[in-house]
Amino acid sequence: CTILNYTTSKAGKKAAAHHVFGATLVEIAKKGFHIRQINGDSTEGTFIDLNWLYTPDGKFPAPAAEALVLGDVHAEKVEDKALQASFEMIEELQCKRALYHDVLDFDVRNHHSINDFCDRYERLFSDEASDVVEEEIHNTIDIIESTPDCADPIIVQSNHDEAFDRWLATANPKEDPINALLFHKMWVSKLEHYHKTGKWATAFSLYYKENGYTRARFIDREESYSIMDIVCGYHGDKGINGSRGTPHSYAKLGVKTIVGHRHTPSIIDGCYTVGVIGKLDQGYNDLPSSWAHANCVIYANGKRCMIFIQPDTGEWKL
């Protein structure tokens, strides 16, 4: 652990701003390993690792964590072991909130595959793939409602969630009769909501609320949402001044952030990027890949830690 010792130059001031008293913890497992970041309090010398608080006077149970930011879920293509491990984290750390990115994959009518004949053919004749939009939405809500009781589900508006709205804006229900009723119902809901509030609501949030679900909170694109001093309302796909989002661009904002979208976990200055809880093979990404199952916890002291999940076993600690 090193004390602050930087020059008064521009580079030195930047480095001082990101200085931490920390370490990296590596646990060797029977298969693979677990790696976590330890970030200590600069005044008291205390730190939290998972559910334990370490102080000069000894080891004590840690206070409940503020939140767990899950890697992008992609419910229709979720990795069950990674999701179960994430719920175990929430329960063990007694997280007050669970933040979901790309929880709705909208795989059934995603714009990337809607004109793919092979994909549509498989959905019609395969026993596994569904061709009904509403079935996928219900499966997604089931995951949200399965969030452990200690945590409030928070849905960060994301590009895959917005694929529902893109479908409503571009699809022709006459060419998709199996989903035509939902299509028209959702347009009625969107229009009625606009006339009541003067604002357009996202289709997924409307469907959730109008079907009697109340537990989750939806964070809009323009809404400011922070936990302690960490901005958590950005998904990560949109960057500064209309550019594409990258961890480096968020690191330049001058505030602490936690984002998703890229599926590749990273820590760049004040920006933490979570991984993916969906399958590591989403059907469109090439292998080998830097994607990984990883969540970010915000401890009670405001420090963050990226927690990785083993893809084969679902283990996340010894």
PDB file of C-alpha atoms in Angstrom:
ATOM      1  CA  CYS A   1       0.000   0.000   0.000  1.00  0.00           C
ATOM      2  CA  THR A   2       1.475   3.306  -1.040  1.00  0.00           C
ATOM      3  CA  ILE A   3       0.775   6.825   0.138  1.00  0.00           C
ATOM      4  CA  LEU A   4      -0.098   9.679  -2.192  1.00  0.00           C
ATOM      5  CA  ASN A   5       3.094  10.883  -3.860  1.00  0.00           C
ATOM      6  CA  TYR A   6       2.459  12.564  -7.214  1.00  0.00           C
ATOM      7  CA  THR A   7       3.775  15.609  -8.999  1.00  0.00           C
ATOM      8  CA  THR A   8       1.698  18.756  -9.402  1.00  0.00           C
ATOM      9  CA  SER A   9       1.465  18.176 -13.147  1.00  0.00           C
ATOM     10  CA  LYS A  10      -1.739  17.401 -15.059  1.00  0.00           C
ATOM     11  CA  ALA A  11      -0.859  13.686 -15.140  1.00  0.00           C
ATOM     12  CA  GLY A  12      -0.032  13.744 -11.444  1.00  0.00           C
ATOM     13  CA  LYS A  13      -3.362  15.301 -10.503  1.00  0.00           C
ATOM     14  CA  LYS A  14      -5.236  12.720 -12.562  1.00  0.00           C
ATOM     15  CA  ALA A  15      -3.316   9.900 -10.895  1.00  0.00           C
ATOM     16  CA  ALA A  16      -3.949  11.328  -7.433  1.00  0.00           C
ATOM     17  CA  ALA A  17      -7.680  11.482  -8.132  1.00  0.00           C
ATOM     18  CA  HIS A  18      -7.746   7.747  -8.854  1.00  0.00           C
ATOM     19  CA  HIS A  19      -5.337   6.680  -6.102  1.00  0.00           C
ATOM     20  CA  VAL A  20      -6.643   3.901  -3.861  1.00  0.00           C
ATOM     21  CA  PHE A  21      -5.323   1.979  -0.910  1.00  0.00           C
ATOM     22  CA  GLY A  22      -5.992  -1.461  -2.208  1.00  0.00           C
ATOM     23  CA  ALA A  23      -4.911  -4.922  -3.161  1.00  0.00           C
ATOM     24  CA  THR A  24      -5.948  -7.822  -5.338  1.00  0.00           C
ATOM     25  CA  LEU A  25      -7.113 -11.015  -3.660  1.00  0.00           C
ATOM     26  CA  VAL A  26      -6.694 -14.308  -5.514  1.00  0.00           C
ATOM     27  CA  GLU A  27      -8.246 -17.527  -4.216  1.00  0.00           C
ATOM     28  CA  ILE A  28      -6.984 -20.726  -5.801  1.00  0.00           C
ATOM     29  CA  ALA A  29      -9.866 -23.141  -6.338  1.00  0.00           C
ATOM     30  CA  LYS A  30      -9.825 -26.804  -7.327  1.00  0.00           C
ATOM     31  CA  LYS A  31     -10.580 -25.666 -10.841  1.00  0.00           C
ATOM     32  CA  GLY A  32      -9.515 -22.165 -11.782  1.00  0.00           C
ATOM     33  CA  PHE A  33      -9.373 -19.262  -9.354  1.00  0.00           C
ATOM     34  CA  HIS A  34     -11.380 -16.362  -7.905  1.00  0.00           C
ATOM     35  CA  ILE A  35     -10.112 -12.785  -8.076  1.00  0.00           C
ATOM     36  CA  ARG A  36     -11.438  -9.734  -6.216  1.00  0.00           C
ATOM     37  CA  GLN A  37     -10.334  -6.165  -5.614  1.00  0.00           C
ATOM     38  CA  ILE A  38      -9.878  -4.895  -2.062  1.00  0.00           C
ATOM     39  CA  ASN A  39     -10.339  -1.140  -1.693  1.00  0.00           C
ATOM     40  CA  GLY A  40      -9.552   0.266   1.728  1.00  0.00           C
ATOM     41  CA  ASP A  41     -10.799   3.361   3.477  1.00  0.00           C
ATOM     42  CA  SER A  42      -8.070   5.995   3.200  1.00  0.00           C
ATOM     43  CA  THR A  43      -8.652   7.433   6.695  1.00  0.00           C
ATOM     44  CA  GLU A  44      -9.501   4.463   8.896  1.00  0.00           C
ATOM     45  CA  GLY A  45      -7.692   1.634   7.109  1.00  0.00           C
ATOM     46  CA  THR A  46     -10.785  -0.585   7.106  1.00  0.00           C
ATOM     47  CA  PHE A  47     -12.046  -2.590   4.135  1.00  0.00           C
ATOM     48  CA  ILE A  48     -14.826  -4.976   3.178  1.00  0.00           C
ATOM     49  CA  ASP A  49     -14.402  -8.251   1.340  1.00  0.00           C
ATOM     50  CA  LEU A  50     -17.733  -9.909   0.513  1.00  0.00           C
ATOM     51  CA  ASN A  51     -19.662 -10.087   3.790  1.00  0.00           C
ATOM     52  CA  TRP A  52     -16.777  -9.354   6.185  1.00  0.00           C
ATOM     53  CA  LEU A  53     -15.498  -6.021   7.499  1.00  0.00           C
ATOM     54  CA  TYR A  54     -11.798  -5.923   8.406  1.00  0.00           C
ATOM     55  CA  THR A  55     -10.581  -3.310  10.886  1.00  0.00           C
ATOM     56  CA  PRO A  56      -7.479  -2.753  13.030  1.00  0.00           C
ATOM     57  CA  ASP A  57      -9.490  -4.286  15.881  1.00  0.00           C
ATOM     58  CA  GLY A  58     -10.491  -7.489  14.086  1.00  0.00           C
ATOM     59  CA  LYS A  59     -12.924  -9.053  11.635  1.00  0.00           C
ATOM     60  CA  PHE A  60     -16.659  -8.363  11.877  1.00  0.00           C
ATOM     61  CA  PRO A  61     -19.800  -9.071   9.802  1.00  0.00           C
ATOM     62  CA  ALA A  62     -20.086  -6.362   7.155  1.00  0.00           C
ATOM     63  CA  PRO A  63     -23.154  -4.132   6.874  1.00  0.00           C
ATOM     64  CA  ALA A  64     -25.588  -4.914   4.060  1.00  0.00           C
ATOM     65  CA  ALA A  65     -24.229  -4.001   0.632  1.00  0.00           C
ATOM     66  CA  GLU A  66     -25.851  -1.080  -1.141  1.00  0.00           C
ATOM     67  CA  ALA A  67     -26.301  -2.843  -4.489  1.00  0.00           C
ATOM     68  CA  LEU A  68     -25.268  -5.536  -6.896  1.00  0.00           C
ATOM     69  CA  VAL A  69     -25.030  -4.453 -10.531  1.00  0.00           C
ATOM     70  CA  LEU A  70     -25.511  -7.601 -12.584  1.00  0.00           C
ATOM     71  CA  GLY A  71     -23.814  -8.229 -15.892  1.00  0.00           C
ATOM     72  CA  ASP A  72     -26.135  -7.950 -18.898  1.00  0.00           C
ATOM     73  CA  VAL A  73     -28.821 -10.581 -18.314  1.00  0.00           C
ATOM     74  CA  HIS A  74     -30.364 -11.258 -21.752  1.00  0.00           C
ATOM     75  CA  ALA A  75     -33.120 -13.330 -20.146  1.00  0.00           C
ATOM     76  CA  GLU A  76     -33.981 -15.372 -23.229  1.00  0.00           C
ATOM     77  CA  LYS A  77     -30.334 -16.483 -23.473  1.00  0.00           C
ATOM     78  CA  VAL A  78     -29.437 -16.365 -19.777  1.00  0.00           C
ATOM     79  CA  GLU A  79     -26.810 -18.687 -18.318  1.00  0.00           C
ATOM     80  CA  ASP A  80     -28.700 -20.378 -15.480  1.00  0.00           C
ATOM     81  CA  LYS A  81     -25.608 -21.054 -13.352  1.00  0.00           C
ATOM     82  CA  ALA A  82     -24.492 -17.434 -13.606  1.00  0.00           C
ATOM     83  CA  LEU A  83     -27.977 -16.150 -12.730  1.00  0.00           C
ATOM     84  CA  GLN A  84     -28.243 -18.472  -9.734  1.00  0.00           C
ATOM     85  CA  ALA A  85     -24.791 -17.362  -8.557  1.00  0.00           C
ATOM     86  CA  SER A  86     -25.873 -13.722  -8.890  1.00  0.00           C
ATOM     87  CA  PHE A  87     -28.919 -14.347  -6.723  1.00  0.00           C
ATOM     88  CA  GLU A  88     -26.673 -16.101  -4.182  1.00  0.00           C
ATOM     89  CA  MET A  89     -24.479 -12.981  -4.086  1.00  0.00           C
ATOM     90  CA  ILE A  90     -27.506 -10.772  -3.448  1.00  0.00           C
ATOM     91  CA  GLU A  91     -28.653 -12.968  -0.574  1.00  0.00           C
ATOM     92  CA  GLU A  92     -25.252 -13.506   1.022  1.00  0.00           C
ATOM     93  CA  LEU A  93     -24.240  -9.845   0.830  1.00  0.00           C
ATOM     94  CA  GLN A  94     -27.812  -8.721   1.672  1.00  0.00           C
ATOM     95  CA  CYS A  95     -27.789  -6.239  -1.188  1.00  0.00           C
ATOM     96  CA  LYS A  96     -30.422  -3.516  -0.936  1.00  0.00           C
ATOM     97  CA  ARG A  97     -30.779  -3.207  -4.722  1.00  0.00           C
ATOM     98  CA  ALA A  98     -30.242  -5.383  -7.777  1.00  0.00           C
ATOM     99  CA  LEU A  99     -29.548  -3.450 -10.978  1.00  0.00           C
ATOM    100  CA  TYR A 100     -30.380  -5.138 -14.285  1.00  0.00           C
ATOM    101  CA  HIS A 101     -28.902  -4.219 -17.671  1.00  0.00           C
ATOM    102  CA  ASP A 102     -30.339  -5.653 -20.914  1.00  0.00           C
ATOM    103  CA  VAL A 103     -32.658  -7.844 -18.880  1.00  0.00           C
ATOM    104  CA  LEU A 104     -35.034  -8.183 -21.862  1.00  0.00           C
ATOM    105  CA  ASP A 105     -33.125  -9.679 -24.768  1.00  0.00           C
ATOM    106  CA  PHE A 106     -36.078  -9.413 -27.197  1.00  0.00           C
ATOM    107  CA  ASP A 107     -34.602 -12.299 -29.123  1.00  0.00           C
ATOM    108  CA  VAL A 108     -37.932 -13.288 -30.698  1.00  0.00           C
ATOM    109  CA  ARG A 109     -38.160 -10.181 -32.893  1.00  0.00           C
ATOM    110  CA  ASN A 110     -34.763  -8.560 -32.511  1.00  0.00           C
ATOM    111  CA  HIS A 111     -33.896  -6.282 -35.433  1.00  0.00           C
ATOM    112  CA  HIS A 112     -30.621  -8.166 -35.960  1.00  0.00           C
ATOM    113  CA  SER A 113     -32.420 -11.405 -36.842  1.00  0.00           C
ATOM    114  CA  ILE A 114     -35.965 -10.423 -37.820  1.00  0.00           C
ATOM    115  CA  ASN A 115     -35.122 -10.792 -41.528  1.00  0.00           C
ATOM    116  CA  ASP A 116     -33.071 -13.949 -41.034  1.00  0.00           C
ATOM    117  CA  PHE A 117     -35.037 -16.733 -42.764  1.00  0.00           C
ATOM    118  CA  CYS A 118     -33.166 -19.523 -40.949  1.00  0.00           C
ATOM    119  CA  ASP A 119     -33.886 -17.973 -37.553  1.00  0.00           C
ATOM    120  CA  ARG A 120     -37.596 -17.509 -38.312  1.00  0.00           C
ATOM    121  CA  TYR A 121     -37.847 -21.032 -39.734  1.00  0.00           C
ATOM    122  CA  GLU A 122     -36.219 -22.492 -36.622  1.00  0.00           C
ATOM    123  CA  ARG A 123     -38.652 -20.626 -34.385  1.00  0.00           C
ATOM    124  CA  LEU A 124     -41.605 -22.127 -36.216  1.00  0.00           C
ATOM    125  CA  PHE A 125     -40.409 -25.717 -36.226  1.00  0.00           C
ATOM    126  CA  SER A 126     -38.022 -26.077 -33.272  1.00  0.00           C
ATOM    127  CA  ASP A 127     -39.146 -27.398 -29.892  1.00  0.00           C
ATOM    128  CA  GLU A 128     -36.829 -24.972 -28.100  1.00  0.00           C
ATOM    129  CA  ALA A 129     -37.181 -21.604 -29.849  1.00  0.00           C
ATOM    130  CA  SER A 130     -40.337 -19.539 -29.346  1.00  0.00           C
ATOM    131  CA  ASP A 131     -41.997 -17.326 -31.951  1.00  0.00           C
ATOM    132  CA  VAL A 132     -44.226 -15.498 -29.446  1.00  0.00           C
ATOM    133  CA  VAL A 133     -43.030 -12.136 -28.146  1.00  0.00           C
ATOM    134  CA  GLU A 134     -45.218 -12.235 -25.057  1.00  0.00           C
ATOM    135  CA  GLU A 135     -43.702 -15.550 -23.906  1.00  0.00           C
ATOM    136  CA  GLU A 136     -40.246 -13.986 -23.838  1.00  0.00           C
ATOM    137  CA  ILE A 137     -41.538 -10.952 -21.936  1.00  0.00           C
ATOM    138  CA  HIS A 138     -43.134 -13.204 -19.302  1.00  0.00           C
ATOM    139  CA  ASN A 139     -39.911 -15.205 -18.944  1.00  0.00           C
ATOM    140  CA  THR A 140     -38.012 -11.962 -18.417  1.00  0.00           C
ATOM    141  CA  ILE A 141     -40.442 -10.715 -15.784  1.00  0.00           C
ATOM    142  CA  ASP A 142     -40.178 -14.061 -13.994  1.00  0.00           C
ATOM    143  CA  ILE A 143     -36.451 -13.415 -13.531  1.00  0.00           C
ATOM    144  CA  ILE A 144     -37.055  -9.891 -12.229  1.00  0.00           C
ATOM    145  CA  GLU A 145     -39.705 -11.120  -9.792  1.00  0.00           C
ATOM    146  CA  SER A 146     -37.328 -13.894  -8.605  1.00  0.00           C
ATOM    147  CA  THR A 147     -34.898 -11.295  -7.255  1.00  0.00           C
ATOM    148  CA  PRO A 148     -34.161 -12.160  -3.597  1.00  0.00           C
ATOM    149  CA  ASP A 149     -36.464 -10.366  -1.176  1.00  0.00           C
ATOM    150  CA  CYS A 150     -33.730  -8.216   0.372  1.00  0.00           C
ATOM    151  CA  ALA A 151     -33.163  -6.334  -2.895  1.00  0.00           C
ATOM    152  CA  ASP A 152     -35.282  -3.906  -4.895  1.00  0.00           C
ATOM    153  CA  PRO A 153     -35.032  -4.657  -8.635  1.00  0.00           C
ATOM    154  CA  ILE A 154     -33.834  -1.663 -10.663  1.00  0.00           C
ATOM    155  CA  ILE A 155     -34.133  -1.844 -14.469  1.00  0.00           C
ATOM    156  CA  VAL A 156     -31.596   0.355 -16.262  1.00  0.00           C
ATOM    157  CA  GLN A 157     -32.950   1.345 -19.669  1.00  0.00           C
ATOM    158  CA  SER A 158     -30.845  -0.520 -22.220  1.00  0.00           C
ATOM    159  CA  ASN A 159     -30.667  -1.031 -25.967  1.00  0.00           C
ATOM    160  CA  HIS A 160     -32.036  -4.587 -25.895  1.00  0.00           C
ATOM    161  CA  ASP A 161     -34.989  -3.501 -23.745  1.00  0.00           C
ATOM    162  CA  GLU A 162     -35.620  -0.780 -26.325  1.00  0.00           C
ATOM    163  CA  ALA A 163     -35.755  -3.383 -29.105  1.00  0.00           C
ATOM    164  CA  PHE A 164     -39.368  -3.899 -27.972  1.00  0.00           C
ATOM    165  CA  ASP A 165     -40.117  -0.276 -28.940  1.00  0.00           C
ATOM    166  CA  ARG A 166     -38.145  -0.602 -32.175  1.00  0.00           C
ATOM    167  CA  TRP A 167     -40.301  -3.580 -33.132  1.00  0.00           C
ATOM    168  CA  LEU A 168     -43.477  -1.594 -32.454  1.00  0.00           C
ATOM    169  CA  ALA A 169     -42.168   1.264 -34.585  1.00  0.00           C
ATOM    170  CA  THR A 170     -41.166  -0.799 -37.609  1.00  0.00           C
ATOM    171  CA  ALA A 171     -43.116  -4.089 -37.704  1.00  0.00           C
ATOM    172  CA  ASN A 172     -46.150  -4.828 -39.839  1.00  0.00           C
ATOM    173  CA  PRO A 173     -48.636  -6.813 -37.711  1.00  0.00           C
ATOM    174  CA  LYS A 174     -50.330  -8.135 -40.854  1.00  0.00           C
ATOM    175  CA  GLU A 175     -47.158 -10.103 -41.566  1.00  0.00           C
ATOM    176  CA  ASP A 176     -46.853 -11.365 -37.980  1.00  0.00           C
ATOM    177  CA  PRO A 177     -50.331 -12.555 -36.944  1.00  0.00           C
ATOM    178  CA  ILE A 178     -49.127 -14.563 -33.952  1.00  0.00           C
ATOM    179  CA  ASN A 179     -47.969 -11.317 -32.295  1.00  0.00           C
ATOM    180  CA  ALA A 180     -50.557  -8.959 -33.818  1.00  0.00           C
ATOM    181  CA  LEU A 181     -52.763  -8.705 -30.723  1.00  0.00           C
ATOM    182  CA  LEU A 182     -49.830  -7.738 -28.487  1.00  0.00           C
ATOM    183  CA  PHE A 183     -48.661  -5.259 -31.119  1.00  0.00           C
ATOM    184  CA  HIS A 184     -51.975  -3.385 -31.132  1.00  0.00           C
ATOM    185  CA  LYS A 185     -52.440  -3.564 -27.356  1.00  0.00           C
ATOM    186  CA  MET A 186     -49.031  -2.019 -26.785  1.00  0.00           C
ATOM    187  CA  TRP A 187     -49.713   0.845 -29.180  1.00  0.00           C
ATOM    188  CA  VAL A 188     -52.956   1.580 -27.331  1.00  0.00           C
ATOM    189  CA  SER A 189     -51.011   1.590 -24.046  1.00  0.00           C
ATOM    190  CA  LYS A 190     -48.282   3.845 -25.392  1.00  0.00           C
ATOM    191  CA  LEU A 191     -50.780   6.328 -26.849  1.00  0.00           C
ATOM    192  CA  GLU A 192     -52.971   6.420 -23.741  1.00  0.00           C
ATOM    193  CA  HIS A 193     -49.913   6.964 -21.550  1.00  0.00           C
ATOM    194  CA  TYR A 194     -48.749   9.809 -23.790  1.00  0.00           C
ATOM    195  CA  HIS A 195     -52.126  11.573 -23.602  1.00  0.00           C
ATOM    196  CA  LYS A 196     -52.164  11.237 -19.808  1.00  0.00           C
ATOM    197  CA  THR A 197     -48.591  12.348 -19.139  1.00  0.00           C
ATOM    198  CA  GLY A 198     -47.326  14.073 -22.265  1.00  0.00           C
ATOM    199  CA  LYS A 199     -44.383  11.630 -22.330  1.00  0.00           C
ATOM    200  CA  TRP A 200     -43.581   8.456 -24.220  1.00  0.00           C
ATOM    201  CA  ALA A 201     -42.956   5.456 -21.970  1.00  0.00           C
ATOM    202  CA  THR A 202     -40.915   2.431 -22.961  1.00  0.00           C
ATOM    203  CA  ALA A 203     -42.969  -0.574 -23.991  1.00  0.00           C
ATOM    204  CA  PHE A 204     -41.339  -2.920 -21.491  1.00  0.00           C
ATOM    205  CA  SER A 205     -42.015  -0.643 -18.497  1.00  0.00           C
ATOM    206  CA  LEU A 206     -45.630  -0.154 -19.638  1.00  0.00           C
ATOM    207  CA  TYR A 207     -46.218  -3.876 -20.063  1.00  0.00           C
ATOM    208  CA  TYR A 208     -44.714  -4.568 -16.631  1.00  0.00           C
ATOM    209  CA  LYS A 209     -46.856  -2.028 -14.800  1.00  0.00           C
ATOM    210  CA  GLU A 210     -50.108  -2.600 -16.704  1.00  0.00           C
ATOM    211  CA  ASN A 211     -49.972  -6.316 -15.941  1.00  0.00           C
ATOM    212  CA  GLY A 212     -50.026  -5.694 -12.214  1.00  0.00           C
ATOM    213  CA  TYR A 213     -46.313  -5.870 -11.373  1.00  0.00           C
ATOM    214  CA  THR A 214     -45.079  -3.212  -8.970  1.00  0.00           C
ATOM    215  CA  ARG A 215     -41.807  -4.393  -7.467  1.00  0.00           C
ATOM    216  CA  ALA A 216     -39.280  -3.105 -10.019  1.00  0.00           C
ATOM    217  CA  ARG A 217     -38.268   0.484 -10.661  1.00  0.00           C
ATOM    218  CA  PHE A 218     -37.418   1.513 -14.226  1.00  0.00           C
ATOM    219  CA  ILE A 219     -34.667   4.088 -14.785  1.00  0.00           C
ATOM    220  CA  ASP A 220     -35.189   6.219 -17.905  1.00  0.00           C
ATOM    221  CA  ARG A 221     -32.345   7.285 -20.182  1.00  0.00           C
ATOM    222  CA  GLU A 222     -32.498  10.902 -19.031  1.00  0.00           C
ATOM    223  CA  GLU A 223     -32.995  10.106 -15.350  1.00  0.00           C
ATOM    224  CA  SER A 224     -30.163  10.727 -12.931  1.00  0.00           C
ATOM    225  CA  TYR A 225     -29.660   7.686 -10.739  1.00  0.00           C
ATOM    226  CA  SER A 226     -26.778   7.375  -8.288  1.00  0.00           C
ATOM    227  CA  ILE A 227     -25.950   5.079  -5.383  1.00  0.00           C
ATOM    228  CA  MET A 228     -23.844   6.963  -2.872  1.00  0.00           C
ATOM    229  CA  ASP A 229     -21.444   8.865  -5.208  1.00  0.00           C
ATOM    230  CA  ILE A 230     -21.556   6.314  -8.048  1.00  0.00           C
ATOM    231  CA  VAL A 231     -23.646   7.042 -11.173  1.00  0.00           C
ATOM    232  CA  CYS A 232     -25.485   3.821 -12.054  1.00  0.00           C
ATOM    233  CA  GLY A 233     -28.110   4.945 -14.570  1.00  0.00           C
ATOM    234  CA  TYR A 234     -26.038   4.611 -17.750  1.00  0.00           C
ATOM    235  CA  HIS A 235     -26.237   1.373 -19.699  1.00  0.00           C
ATOM    236  CA  GLY A 236     -23.014   2.044 -21.566  1.00  0.00           C
ATOM    237  CA  ASP A 237     -24.123   1.954 -25.201  1.00  0.00           C
ATOM    238  CA  LYS A 238     -24.376   5.735 -25.609  1.00  0.00           C
ATOM    239  CA  GLY A 239     -21.346   7.940 -25.093  1.00  0.00           C
ATOM    240  CA  ILE A 240     -20.582  11.631 -24.919  1.00  0.00           C
ATOM    241  CA  ASN A 241     -22.146  14.032 -27.445  1.00  0.00           C
ATOM    242  CA  GLY A 242     -23.918  11.279 -29.380  1.00  0.00           C
ATOM    243  CA  SER A 243     -20.862   9.055 -29.748  1.00  0.00           C
ATOM    244  CA  ARG A 244     -20.823   5.317 -29.049  1.00  0.00           C
ATOM    245  CA  GLY A 245     -20.207   4.488 -25.425  1.00  0.00           C
ATOM    246  CA  THR A 246     -16.859   3.097 -24.296  1.00  0.00           C
ATOM    247  CA  PRO A 247     -15.347   2.615 -20.830  1.00  0.00           C
ATOM    248  CA  HIS A 248     -12.707   5.215 -21.720  1.00  0.00           C
ATOM    249  CA  SER A 249     -15.360   7.815 -22.570  1.00  0.00           C
ATOM    250  CA  TYR A 250     -17.185   7.214 -19.278  1.00  0.00           C
ATOM    251  CA  ALA A 251     -13.878   7.410 -17.416  1.00  0.00           C
ATOM    252  CA  LYS A 252     -13.529  10.977 -18.724  1.00  0.00           C
ATOM    253  CA  LEU A 253     -16.792  12.153 -17.136  1.00  0.00           C
ATOM    254  CA  GLY A 254     -15.098  12.945 -13.838  1.00  0.00           C
ATOM    255  CA  VAL A 255     -17.564  10.896 -11.780  1.00  0.00           C
ATOM    256  CA  LYS A 256     -17.608   7.269 -10.682  1.00  0.00           C
ATOM    257  CA  THR A 257     -19.744   5.085 -12.931  1.00  0.00           C
ATOM    258  CA  ILE A 258     -20.836   1.487 -13.339  1.00  0.00           C
ATOM    259  CA  VAL A 259     -22.010   0.517 -16.825  1.00  0.00           C
ATOM    260  CA  GLY A 260     -22.811  -2.601 -18.819  1.00  0.00           C
ATOM    261  CA  HIS A 261     -23.341  -3.290 -22.531  1.00  0.00           C
ATOM    262  CA  ARG A 262     -19.885  -4.515 -23.582  1.00  0.00           C
ATOM    263  CA  HIS A 263     -19.953  -7.914 -21.788  1.00  0.00           C
ATOM    264  CA  THR A 264     -16.193  -7.564 -21.192  1.00  0.00           C
ATOM    265  CA  PRO A 265     -15.498  -6.670 -17.537  1.00  0.00           C
ATOM    266  CA  SER A 266     -13.070  -3.817 -17.011  1.00  0.00           C
ATOM    267  CA  ILE A 267     -11.944  -1.182 -14.532  1.00  0.00           C
ATOM    268  CA  ILE A 268     -10.688   2.017 -16.142  1.00  0.00           C
ATOM    269  CA  ASP A 269     -10.105   4.830 -13.668  1.00  0.00           C
ATOM    270  CA  GLY A 270     -13.545   5.585 -12.193  1.00  0.00           C
ATOM    271  CA  CYS A 271     -15.533   3.445 -14.645  1.00  0.00           C
ATOM    272  CA  TYR A 272     -16.372  -0.161 -13.803  1.00  0.00           C
ATOM    273  CA  THR A 273     -17.899  -2.206 -16.641  1.00  0.00           C
ATOM    274  CA  VAL A 274     -19.750  -5.390 -15.681  1.00  0.00           C
ATOM    275  CA  GLY A 275     -19.750  -8.560 -17.774  1.00  0.00           C
ATOM    276  CA  VAL A 276     -22.631 -10.711 -18.942  1.00  0.00           C
ATOM    277  CA  ILE A 277     -24.965 -13.089 -17.116  1.00  0.00           C
ATOM    278  CA  GLY A 278     -26.335 -14.308 -20.407  1.00  0.00           C
ATOM    279  CA  LYS A 279     -24.577 -17.126 -22.211  1.00  0.00           C
ATOM    280  CA  LEU A 280     -21.028 -16.429 -23.320  1.00  0.00           C
ATOM    281  CA  ASP A 281     -22.089 -17.468 -26.826  1.00  0.00           C
ATOM    282  CA  GLN A 282     -25.005 -15.242 -27.838  1.00  0.00           C
ATOM    283  CA  GLY A 283     -25.029 -16.498 -31.393  1.00  0.00           C
ATOM    284  CA  TYR A 284     -23.524 -13.372 -32.941  1.00  0.00           C
ATOM    285  CA  ASN A 285     -20.197 -13.023 -31.154  1.00  0.00           C
ATOM    286  CA  ASP A 286     -17.086 -14.726 -32.451  1.00  0.00           C
ATOM    287  CA  LEU A 287     -14.916 -16.955 -30.296  1.00  0.00           C
ATOM    288  CA  PRO A 288     -12.435 -16.703 -28.636  1.00  0.00           C
ATOM    289  CA  SER A 289     -13.877 -13.849 -26.624  1.00  0.00           C
ATOM    290  CA  SER A 290     -13.049 -11.559 -23.716  1.00  0.00           C
ATOM    291  CA  TRP A 291     -16.600 -11.814 -22.394  1.00  0.00           C
ATOM    292  CA  ALA A 292     -17.007 -13.076 -18.819  1.00  0.00           C
ATOM    293  CA  HIS A 293     -19.682 -13.588 -16.175  1.00  0.00           C
ATOM    294  CA  ALA A 294     -19.077 -10.701 -13.760  1.00  0.00           C
ATOM    295  CA  ASN A 295     -21.111  -8.492 -11.425  1.00  0.00           C
ATOM    296  CA  CYS A 296     -20.104  -5.385  -9.482  1.00  0.00           C
ATOM    297  CA  VAL A 297     -21.008  -4.976  -5.824  1.00  0.00           C
ATOM    298  CA  ILE A 298     -21.252  -1.615  -4.086  1.00  0.00           C
ATOM    299  CA  TYR A 299     -20.383  -2.174  -0.451  1.00  0.00           C
ATOM    300  CA  ALA A 300     -21.834  -0.231   2.467  1.00  0.00           C
ATOM    301  CA  ASN A 301     -18.706   1.954   2.589  1.00  0.00           C
ATOM    302  CA  GLY A 302     -19.192   2.993  -1.055  1.00  0.00           C
ATOM    303  CA  LYS A 303     -16.310   0.908  -2.398  1.00  0.00           C
ATOM    304  CA  ARG A 304     -16.779  -1.299  -5.456  1.00  0.00           C
ATOM    305  CA  CYS A 305     -15.630  -4.807  -6.315  1.00  0.00           C
ATOM    306  CA  MET A 306     -15.960  -6.862  -9.492  1.00  0.00           C
ATOM    307  CA  ILE A 307     -16.977 -10.449  -8.689  1.00  0.00           C
ATOM    308  CA  PHE A 308     -16.424 -13.088 -11.362  1.00  0.00           C
ATOM    309  CA  ILE A 309     -18.418 -16.296 -11.808  1.00  0.00           C
ATOM    310  CA  GLN A 310     -16.821 -19.483 -13.102  1.00  0.00           C
ATOM    311  CA  PRO A 311     -18.592 -20.386 -16.374  1.00  0.00           C
ATOM    312  CA  ASP A 312     -18.463 -24.155 -15.838  1.00  0.00           C
ATOM    313  CA  THR A 313     -19.373 -24.450 -12.163  1.00  0.00           C
ATOM    314  CA  GLY A 314     -21.138 -21.202 -11.299  1.00  0.00           C
ATOM    315  CA  GLU A 315     -18.770 -20.742  -8.325  1.00  0.00           C
ATOM    316  CA  TRP A 316     -17.859 -17.196  -7.321  1.00  0.00           C
ATOM    317  CA  LYS A 317     -15.815 -17.692  -4.141  1.00  0.00           C
ATOM    318  CA  LEU A 318     -14.186 -20.457  -2.120  1.00  0.00           C
TER     319      LEU A 318
END
